[in-house]
CSV table of C-alpha atoms and ligand atoms in Angstrom, one decimal:
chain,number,residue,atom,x,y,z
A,1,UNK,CA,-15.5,44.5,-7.5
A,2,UNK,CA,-13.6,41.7,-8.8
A,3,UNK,CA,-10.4,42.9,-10.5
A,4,UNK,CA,-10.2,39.3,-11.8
A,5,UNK,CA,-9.6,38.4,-15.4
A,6,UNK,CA,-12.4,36.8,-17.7
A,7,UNK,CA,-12.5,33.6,-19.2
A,8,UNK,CA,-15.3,32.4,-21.7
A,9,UNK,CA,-15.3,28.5,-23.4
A,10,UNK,CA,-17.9,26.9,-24.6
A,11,UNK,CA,-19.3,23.2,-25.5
A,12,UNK,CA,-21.8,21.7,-28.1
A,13,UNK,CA,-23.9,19.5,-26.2
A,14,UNK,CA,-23.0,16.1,-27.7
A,15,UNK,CA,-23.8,13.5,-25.5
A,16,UNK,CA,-21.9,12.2,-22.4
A,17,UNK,CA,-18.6,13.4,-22.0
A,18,UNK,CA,-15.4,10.8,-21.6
A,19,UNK,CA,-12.3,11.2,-19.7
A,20,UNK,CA,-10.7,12.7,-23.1
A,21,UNK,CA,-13.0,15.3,-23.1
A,22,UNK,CA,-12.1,15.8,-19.3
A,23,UNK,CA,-8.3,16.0,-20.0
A,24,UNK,CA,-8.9,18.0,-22.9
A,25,UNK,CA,-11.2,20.7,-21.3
A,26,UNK,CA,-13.3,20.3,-18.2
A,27,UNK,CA,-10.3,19.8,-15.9
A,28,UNK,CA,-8.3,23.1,-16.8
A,29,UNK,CA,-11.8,25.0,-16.4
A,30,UNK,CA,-12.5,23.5,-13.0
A,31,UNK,CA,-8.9,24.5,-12.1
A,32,UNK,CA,-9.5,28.1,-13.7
A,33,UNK,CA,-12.2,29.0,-11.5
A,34,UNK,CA,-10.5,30.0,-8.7
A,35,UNK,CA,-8.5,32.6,-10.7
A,36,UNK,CA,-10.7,34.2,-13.0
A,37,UNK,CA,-13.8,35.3,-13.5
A,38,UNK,CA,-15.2,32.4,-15.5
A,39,UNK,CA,-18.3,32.0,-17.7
A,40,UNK,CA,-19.3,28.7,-19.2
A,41,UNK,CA,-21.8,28.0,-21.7
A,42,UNK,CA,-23.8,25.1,-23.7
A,43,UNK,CA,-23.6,25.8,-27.2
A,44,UNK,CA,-26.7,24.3,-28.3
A,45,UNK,CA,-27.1,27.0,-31.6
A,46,UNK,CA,-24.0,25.7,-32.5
A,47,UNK,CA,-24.9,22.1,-32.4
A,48,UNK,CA,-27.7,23.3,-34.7
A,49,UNK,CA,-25.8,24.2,-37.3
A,50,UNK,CA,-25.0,20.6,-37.8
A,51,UNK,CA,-27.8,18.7,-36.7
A,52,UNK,CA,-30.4,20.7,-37.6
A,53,UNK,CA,-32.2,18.2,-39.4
A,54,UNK,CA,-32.9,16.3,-36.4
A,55,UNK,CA,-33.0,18.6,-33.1
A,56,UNK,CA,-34.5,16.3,-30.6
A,57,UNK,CA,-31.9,15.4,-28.7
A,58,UNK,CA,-30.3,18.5,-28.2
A,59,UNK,CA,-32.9,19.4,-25.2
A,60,UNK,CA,-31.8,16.1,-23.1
A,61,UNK,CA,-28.0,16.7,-23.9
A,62,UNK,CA,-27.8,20.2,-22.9
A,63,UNK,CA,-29.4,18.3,-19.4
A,64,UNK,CA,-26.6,15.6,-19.9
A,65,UNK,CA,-23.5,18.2,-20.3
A,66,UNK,CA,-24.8,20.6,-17.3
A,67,UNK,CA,-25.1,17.0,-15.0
A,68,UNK,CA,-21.3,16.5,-16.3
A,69,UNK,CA,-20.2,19.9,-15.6
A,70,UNK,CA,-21.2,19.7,-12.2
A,71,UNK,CA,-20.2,16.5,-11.3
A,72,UNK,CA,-16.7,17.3,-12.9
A,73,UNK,CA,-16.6,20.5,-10.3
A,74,UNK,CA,-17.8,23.6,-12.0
A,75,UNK,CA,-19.2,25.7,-9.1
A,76,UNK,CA,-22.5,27.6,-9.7
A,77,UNK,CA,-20.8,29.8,-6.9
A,78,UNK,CA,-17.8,30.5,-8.2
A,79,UNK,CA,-18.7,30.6,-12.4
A,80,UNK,CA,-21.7,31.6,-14.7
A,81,UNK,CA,-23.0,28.5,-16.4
A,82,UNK,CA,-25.6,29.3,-18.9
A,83,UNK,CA,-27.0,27.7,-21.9
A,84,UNK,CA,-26.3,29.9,-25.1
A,85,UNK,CA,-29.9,30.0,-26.1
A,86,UNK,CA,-31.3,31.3,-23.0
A,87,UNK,CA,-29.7,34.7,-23.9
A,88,UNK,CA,-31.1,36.1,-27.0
A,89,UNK,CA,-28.2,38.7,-27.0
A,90,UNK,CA,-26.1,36.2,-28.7
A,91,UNK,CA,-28.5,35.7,-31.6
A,92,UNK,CA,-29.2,40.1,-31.8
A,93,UNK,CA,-24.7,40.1,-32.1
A,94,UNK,CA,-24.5,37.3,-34.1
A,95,UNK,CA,-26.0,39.1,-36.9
A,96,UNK,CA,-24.8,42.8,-36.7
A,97,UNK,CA,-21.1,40.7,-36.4
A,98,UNK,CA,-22.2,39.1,-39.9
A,99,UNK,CA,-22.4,42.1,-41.4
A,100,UNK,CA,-19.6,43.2,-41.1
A,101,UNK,CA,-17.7,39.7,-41.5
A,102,UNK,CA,-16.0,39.1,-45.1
A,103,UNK,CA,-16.8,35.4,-46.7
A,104,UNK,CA,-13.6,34.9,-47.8
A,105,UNK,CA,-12.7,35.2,-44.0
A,106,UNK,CA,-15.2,32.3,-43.1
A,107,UNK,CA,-14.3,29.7,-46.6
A,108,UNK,CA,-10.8,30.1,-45.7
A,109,UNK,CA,-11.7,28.5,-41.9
A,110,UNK,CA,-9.5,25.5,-41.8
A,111,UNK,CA,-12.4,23.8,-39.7
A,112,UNK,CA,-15.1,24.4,-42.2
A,113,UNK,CA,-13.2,22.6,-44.7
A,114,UNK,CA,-12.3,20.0,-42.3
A,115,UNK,CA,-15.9,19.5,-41.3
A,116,UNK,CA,-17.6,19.2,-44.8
A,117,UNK,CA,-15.2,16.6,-46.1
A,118,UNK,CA,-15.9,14.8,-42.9
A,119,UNK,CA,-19.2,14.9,-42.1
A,120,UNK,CA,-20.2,14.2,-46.0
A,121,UNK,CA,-23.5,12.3,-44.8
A,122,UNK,CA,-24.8,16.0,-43.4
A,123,UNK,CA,-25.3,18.4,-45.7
A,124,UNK,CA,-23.6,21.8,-44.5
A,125,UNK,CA,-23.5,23.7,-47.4
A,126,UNK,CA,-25.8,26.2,-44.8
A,127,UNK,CA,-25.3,29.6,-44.2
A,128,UNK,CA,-25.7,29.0,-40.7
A,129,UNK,CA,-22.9,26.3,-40.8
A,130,UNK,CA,-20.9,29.0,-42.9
A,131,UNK,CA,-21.4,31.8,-40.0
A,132,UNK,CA,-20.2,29.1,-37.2
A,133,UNK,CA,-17.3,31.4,-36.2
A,134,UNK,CA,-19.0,34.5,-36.3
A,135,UNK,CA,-21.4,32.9,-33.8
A,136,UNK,CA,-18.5,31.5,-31.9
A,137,UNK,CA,-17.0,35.8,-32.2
A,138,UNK,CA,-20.6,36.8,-30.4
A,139,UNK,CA,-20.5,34.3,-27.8
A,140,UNK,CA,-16.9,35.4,-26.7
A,141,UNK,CA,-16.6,39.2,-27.4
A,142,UNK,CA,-20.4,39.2,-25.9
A,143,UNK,CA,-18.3,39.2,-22.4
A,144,UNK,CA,-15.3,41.3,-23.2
A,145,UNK,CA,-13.2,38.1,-22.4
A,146,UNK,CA,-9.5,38.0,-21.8
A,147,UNK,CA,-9.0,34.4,-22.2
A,148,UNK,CA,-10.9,31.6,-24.4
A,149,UNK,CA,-9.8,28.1,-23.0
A,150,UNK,CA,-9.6,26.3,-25.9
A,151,UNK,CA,-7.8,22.8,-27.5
A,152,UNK,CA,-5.8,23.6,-30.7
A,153,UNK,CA,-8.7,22.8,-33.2
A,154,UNK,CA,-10.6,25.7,-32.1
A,155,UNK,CA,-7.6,28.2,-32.3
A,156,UNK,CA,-8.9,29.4,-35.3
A,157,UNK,CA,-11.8,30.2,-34.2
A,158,UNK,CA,-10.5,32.3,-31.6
A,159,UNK,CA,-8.1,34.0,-34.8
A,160,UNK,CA,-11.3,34.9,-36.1
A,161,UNK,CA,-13.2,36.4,-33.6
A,162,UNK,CA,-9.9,39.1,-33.1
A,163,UNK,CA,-10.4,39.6,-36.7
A,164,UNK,CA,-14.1,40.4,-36.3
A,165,UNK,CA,-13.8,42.7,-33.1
A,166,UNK,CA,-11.0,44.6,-34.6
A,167,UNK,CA,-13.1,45.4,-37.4
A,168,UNK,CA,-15.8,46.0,-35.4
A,169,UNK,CA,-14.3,48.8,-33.3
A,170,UNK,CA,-12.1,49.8,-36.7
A,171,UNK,CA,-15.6,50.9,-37.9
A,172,UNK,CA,-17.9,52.3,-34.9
A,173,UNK,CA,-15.1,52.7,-32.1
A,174,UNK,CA,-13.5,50.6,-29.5
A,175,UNK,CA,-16.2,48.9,-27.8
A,176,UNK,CA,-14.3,45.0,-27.8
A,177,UNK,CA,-11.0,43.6,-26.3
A,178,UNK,CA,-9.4,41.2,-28.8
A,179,UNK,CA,-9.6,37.8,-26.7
A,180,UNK,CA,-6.6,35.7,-26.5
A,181,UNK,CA,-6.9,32.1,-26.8
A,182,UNK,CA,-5.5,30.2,-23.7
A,183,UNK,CA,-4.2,26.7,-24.5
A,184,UNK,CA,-5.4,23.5,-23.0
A,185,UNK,CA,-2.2,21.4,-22.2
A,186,UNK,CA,-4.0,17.8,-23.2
A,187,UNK,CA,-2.0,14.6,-21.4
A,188,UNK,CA,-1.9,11.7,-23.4
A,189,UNK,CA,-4.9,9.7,-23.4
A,190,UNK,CA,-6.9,7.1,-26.2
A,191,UNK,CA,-9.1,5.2,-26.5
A,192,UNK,CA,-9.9,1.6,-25.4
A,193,UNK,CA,-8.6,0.6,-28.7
A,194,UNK,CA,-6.0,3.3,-28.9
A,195,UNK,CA,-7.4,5.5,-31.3
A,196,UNK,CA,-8.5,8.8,-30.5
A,197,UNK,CA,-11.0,8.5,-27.3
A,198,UNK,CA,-14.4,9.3,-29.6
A,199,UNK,CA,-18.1,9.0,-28.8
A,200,UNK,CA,-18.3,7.9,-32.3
A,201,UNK,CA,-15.7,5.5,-32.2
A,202,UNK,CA,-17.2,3.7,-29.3
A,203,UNK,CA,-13.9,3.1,-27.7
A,204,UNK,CA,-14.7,6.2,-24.6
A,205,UNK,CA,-14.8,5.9,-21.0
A,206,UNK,CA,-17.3,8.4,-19.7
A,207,UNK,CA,-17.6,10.2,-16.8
A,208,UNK,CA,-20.4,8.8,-16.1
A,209,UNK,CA,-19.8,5.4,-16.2
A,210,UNK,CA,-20.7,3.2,-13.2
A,211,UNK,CA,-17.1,1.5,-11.4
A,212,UNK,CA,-18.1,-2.5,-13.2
A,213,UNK,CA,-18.5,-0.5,-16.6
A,214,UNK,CA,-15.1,0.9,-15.9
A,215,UNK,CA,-13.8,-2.2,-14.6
A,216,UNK,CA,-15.1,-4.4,-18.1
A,217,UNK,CA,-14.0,-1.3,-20.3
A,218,UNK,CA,-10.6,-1.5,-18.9
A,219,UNK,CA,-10.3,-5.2,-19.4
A,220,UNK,CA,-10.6,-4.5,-22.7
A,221,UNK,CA,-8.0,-2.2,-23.2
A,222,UNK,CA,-5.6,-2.9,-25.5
A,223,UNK,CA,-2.0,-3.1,-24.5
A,224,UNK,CA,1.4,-3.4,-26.4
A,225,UNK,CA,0.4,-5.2,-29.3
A,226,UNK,CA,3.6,-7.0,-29.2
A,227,UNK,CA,3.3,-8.6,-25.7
A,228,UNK,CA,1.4,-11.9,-26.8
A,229,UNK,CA,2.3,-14.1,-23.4
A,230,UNK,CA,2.6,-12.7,-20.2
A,231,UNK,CA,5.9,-14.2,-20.4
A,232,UNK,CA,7.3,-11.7,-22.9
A,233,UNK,CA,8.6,-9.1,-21.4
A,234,UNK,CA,6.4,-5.5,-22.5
A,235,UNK,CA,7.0,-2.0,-23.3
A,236,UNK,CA,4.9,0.5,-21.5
A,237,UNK,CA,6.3,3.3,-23.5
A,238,UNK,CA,3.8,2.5,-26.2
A,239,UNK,CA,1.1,0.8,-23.9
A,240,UNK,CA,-1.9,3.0,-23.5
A,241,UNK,CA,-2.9,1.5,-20.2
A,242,UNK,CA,0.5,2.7,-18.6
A,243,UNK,CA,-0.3,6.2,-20.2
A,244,UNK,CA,-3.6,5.5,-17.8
A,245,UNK,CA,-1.9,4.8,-15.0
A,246,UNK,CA,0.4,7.6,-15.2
A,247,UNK,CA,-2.7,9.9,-14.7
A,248,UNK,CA,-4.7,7.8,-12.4
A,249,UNK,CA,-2.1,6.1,-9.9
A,250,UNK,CA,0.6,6.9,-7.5
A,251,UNK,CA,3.3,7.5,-8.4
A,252,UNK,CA,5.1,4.6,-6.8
A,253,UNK,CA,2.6,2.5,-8.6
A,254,UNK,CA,3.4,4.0,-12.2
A,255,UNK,CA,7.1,2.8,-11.4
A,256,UNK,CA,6.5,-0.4,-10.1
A,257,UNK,CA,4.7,-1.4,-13.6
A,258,UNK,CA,6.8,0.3,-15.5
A,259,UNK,CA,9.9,-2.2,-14.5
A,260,UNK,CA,7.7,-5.1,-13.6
A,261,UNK,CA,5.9,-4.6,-17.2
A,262,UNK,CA,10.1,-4.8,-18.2
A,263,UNK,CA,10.7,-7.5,-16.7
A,264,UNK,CA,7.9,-9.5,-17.4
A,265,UNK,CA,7.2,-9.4,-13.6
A,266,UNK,CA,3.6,-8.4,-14.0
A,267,UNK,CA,0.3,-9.7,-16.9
A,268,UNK,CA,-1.5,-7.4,-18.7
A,269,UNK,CA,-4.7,-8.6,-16.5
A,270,UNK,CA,-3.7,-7.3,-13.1
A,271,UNK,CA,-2.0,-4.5,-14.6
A,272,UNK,CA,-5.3,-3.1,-16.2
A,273,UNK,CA,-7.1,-4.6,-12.8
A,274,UNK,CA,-4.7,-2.6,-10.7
A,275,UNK,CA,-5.9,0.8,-13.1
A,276,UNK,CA,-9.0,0.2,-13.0
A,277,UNK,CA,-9.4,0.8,-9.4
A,278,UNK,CA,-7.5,3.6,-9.7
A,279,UNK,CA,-9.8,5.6,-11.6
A,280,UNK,CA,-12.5,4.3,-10.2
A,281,UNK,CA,-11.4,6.0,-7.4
A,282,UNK,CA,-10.1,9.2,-9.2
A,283,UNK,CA,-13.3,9.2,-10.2
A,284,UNK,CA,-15.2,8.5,-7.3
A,285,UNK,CA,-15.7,12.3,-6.0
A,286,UNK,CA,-17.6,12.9,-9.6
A,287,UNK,CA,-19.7,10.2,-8.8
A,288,UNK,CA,-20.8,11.4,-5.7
A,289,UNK,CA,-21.8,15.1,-6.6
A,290,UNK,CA,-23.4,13.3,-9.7
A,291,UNK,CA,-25.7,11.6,-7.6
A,292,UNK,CA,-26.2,14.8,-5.4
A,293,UNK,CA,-27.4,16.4,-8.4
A,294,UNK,CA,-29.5,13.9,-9.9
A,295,UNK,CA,-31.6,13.5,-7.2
A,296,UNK,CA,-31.7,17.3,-7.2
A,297,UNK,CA,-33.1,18.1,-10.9
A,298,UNK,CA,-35.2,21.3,-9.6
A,299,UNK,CA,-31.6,22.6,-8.3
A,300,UNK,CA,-29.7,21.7,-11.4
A,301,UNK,CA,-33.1,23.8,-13.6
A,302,UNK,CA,-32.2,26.1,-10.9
A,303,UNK,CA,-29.2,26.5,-11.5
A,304,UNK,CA,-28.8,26.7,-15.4
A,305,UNK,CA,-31.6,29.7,-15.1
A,306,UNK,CA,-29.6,31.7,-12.0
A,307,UNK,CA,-26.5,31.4,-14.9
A,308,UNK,CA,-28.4,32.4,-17.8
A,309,UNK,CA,-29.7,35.6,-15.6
A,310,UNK,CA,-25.8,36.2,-14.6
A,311,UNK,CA,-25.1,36.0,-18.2
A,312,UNK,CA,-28.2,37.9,-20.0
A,313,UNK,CA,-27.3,41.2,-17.5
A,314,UNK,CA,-23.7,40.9,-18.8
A,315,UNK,CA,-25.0,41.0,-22.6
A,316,UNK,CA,-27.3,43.5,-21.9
A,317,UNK,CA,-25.3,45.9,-21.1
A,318,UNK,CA,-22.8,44.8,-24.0
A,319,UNK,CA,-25.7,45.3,-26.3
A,320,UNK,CA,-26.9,48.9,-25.0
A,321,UNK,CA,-23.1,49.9,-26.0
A,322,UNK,CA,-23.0,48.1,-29.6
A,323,UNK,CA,-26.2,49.5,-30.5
A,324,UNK,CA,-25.4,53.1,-29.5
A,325,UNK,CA,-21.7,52.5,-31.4
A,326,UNK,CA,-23.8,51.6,-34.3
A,327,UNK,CA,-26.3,54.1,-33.7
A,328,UNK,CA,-29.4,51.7,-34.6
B,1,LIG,N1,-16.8,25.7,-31.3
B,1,LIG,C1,-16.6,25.2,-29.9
B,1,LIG,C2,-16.3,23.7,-30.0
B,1,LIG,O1,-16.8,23.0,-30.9
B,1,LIG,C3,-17.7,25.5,-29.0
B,1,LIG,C4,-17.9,27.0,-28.8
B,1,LIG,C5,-19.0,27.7,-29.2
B,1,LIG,C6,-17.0,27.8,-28.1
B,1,LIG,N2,-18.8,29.0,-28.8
B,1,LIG,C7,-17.6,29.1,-28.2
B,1,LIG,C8,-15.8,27.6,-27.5
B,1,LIG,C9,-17.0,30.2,-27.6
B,1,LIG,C10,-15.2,28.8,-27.0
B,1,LIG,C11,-15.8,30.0,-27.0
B,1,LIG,O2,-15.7,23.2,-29.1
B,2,SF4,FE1,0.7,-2.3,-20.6
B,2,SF4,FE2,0.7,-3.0,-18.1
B,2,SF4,FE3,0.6,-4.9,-20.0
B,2,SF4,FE4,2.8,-3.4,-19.5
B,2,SF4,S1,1.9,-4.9,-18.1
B,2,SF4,S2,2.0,-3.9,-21.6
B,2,SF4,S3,2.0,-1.5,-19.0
B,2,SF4,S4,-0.9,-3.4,-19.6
């Protein structure tokens, strides 16, 4: 029996992941394994509700995120990975949950106001897009979580879903603990041209990037704007490359720049050079169990289908009690 307490997060499947969605996510999950009792999930419905108009390339990115997740260090051993549309259950709560889910409480989502302004080229004026949190509320209260790792854009979300299982067991009975959401602590980290590290911006390092890709992204880094000649002394308080280094080099190394940067001891050029085989070594240990698994696609199928059994016994038995609280 494991007396340990359960986690649940999830991810849309979006394409390659980058070292912000790493910092931001995949690290503290890896990290949480050994303490809880940890189900992760692909949230390919939920990329639907966006992209729904053009679904063919949700398939090969569910494959991408799972290759990511693995290489990162999620353990098939030690956590239930499973792809949210391999368990129907999710669909079957989904829509008893929308019953009994106000629209006022779903308008009044920060996020889905957020998201139409910003996506404008996508229509979303969907129902499904509407119902995203009351997907989101099945997918965690499926497996009576504790805890919902989660960055600060999805905490209300997680509001929600309390919201939603409270009046759940308000009307038919206690059946669903009201999951707390666990913050991510993000470090610092942007993109190659120091905006927010974004697919879409085309400024990411990703995971998966081979070491020269690293090496030529890093070069273009940009540093303190303000340092023109390597002769200028620079300021590594607002240089993203130090922020870098703070995460991928020892620390003696971290010092040294930061006074040699100061001084004007040390170029832009072999500082970035000297980063750059940091984290291509920081990274190195993903790169290996990526190429494990590559070579291995029958395991990784195996795998996603051993997680989505895990999971579909857990919502099972979920279900059996929701319909008899229902009694339907
Ligand atoms: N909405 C989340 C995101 O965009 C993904 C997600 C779907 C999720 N279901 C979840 C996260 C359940 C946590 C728990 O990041
Ligand atoms: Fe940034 Fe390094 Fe250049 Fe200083 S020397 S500005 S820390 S890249």
């Amino acid at each position: 029996m494991t007396t340990k307490k359960r986690i649940l997060s999830g991810m849309r499947p979006t394409g390659q992941l980058h070292l912000g969605n790493y910092h931001g996510a995949l690290e503290n999950w890896v990290k949480m394994q050994e303490d809880y009792d940890c189900f992760f999930f692909i949230a390919d419905w939920h990329a639907l509700t966006s992209d729904y108009e053009d679904p063919s390339r949700i398939a090969d990115y569910v494959k991408d995120m799972m290759l990511d997740w693995l290489s990162a260090g999620l353990s098939p051993e030690q956590s239930t990975l499973f792809v949210q549309s391999h368990v129907k259950e999710h669909a079957e709560l989904f829509l008893l949950l929308s019953m009994i889910t106000p629209v006022p409480w779903l308008e009044r989502n920060p996020t889905y106001k957020d998201q139409i302004v910003q996506l404008e080229k996508k229509d979303l004026s969907t129902f499904g897009f509407l119902g995203y949190p009351v997907l989101q509320a099945a997918d965690i209260i499926m497996y009576k979580a504790d805890g919902v790792p989660v960055g600060v854009d999805q905490v209300p979300h997680v509001e929600i879903t309390r919201e939603i299982a409270r009046r759940f067991n308000y009307f038919y009975g206690k059946v669903f603990p009201e999951p707390d959401a666990v913050l991510t602590p993000t470090p610092k980290i942007l993109g190659l041209d120091r905006r927010k590290m974004s697919k879409s911006y085309n400024n990411a390092i990703f995971l998966s990037d081979a070491p020269d890709e690293i090496r030529k992204k890093v070069s273009q880094m940009i540093t303190d704007p303000d340092r023109a000649r390597k002769s200028d002394p620079g300021n590594p308080v607002i240089c993203n490359v130090f922020d870098f280094h703070k995460l991928y080099s020892p620390g003696e190394t971290v010092q040294e720049v930061e006074g040699q940067c100061c001084s004007a001891g040390i170029g832009c050029v072999q500082c970035k050079k000297m980063m750059a085989e940091n984290l291509v070594e920081y990274l190195t240990p993903m790169r290996e169990r990526r190429i494990y698994y590559e070579s291995r696609p029958e395991t990784v199928a195996e795998i996603i289908v051993t997680g989505g059994d895990k999971a579909r016994r857990v919502s099972q038995a979920t279900m059996e009690e929701v319909r008899s609280a229902i009694r339907i």
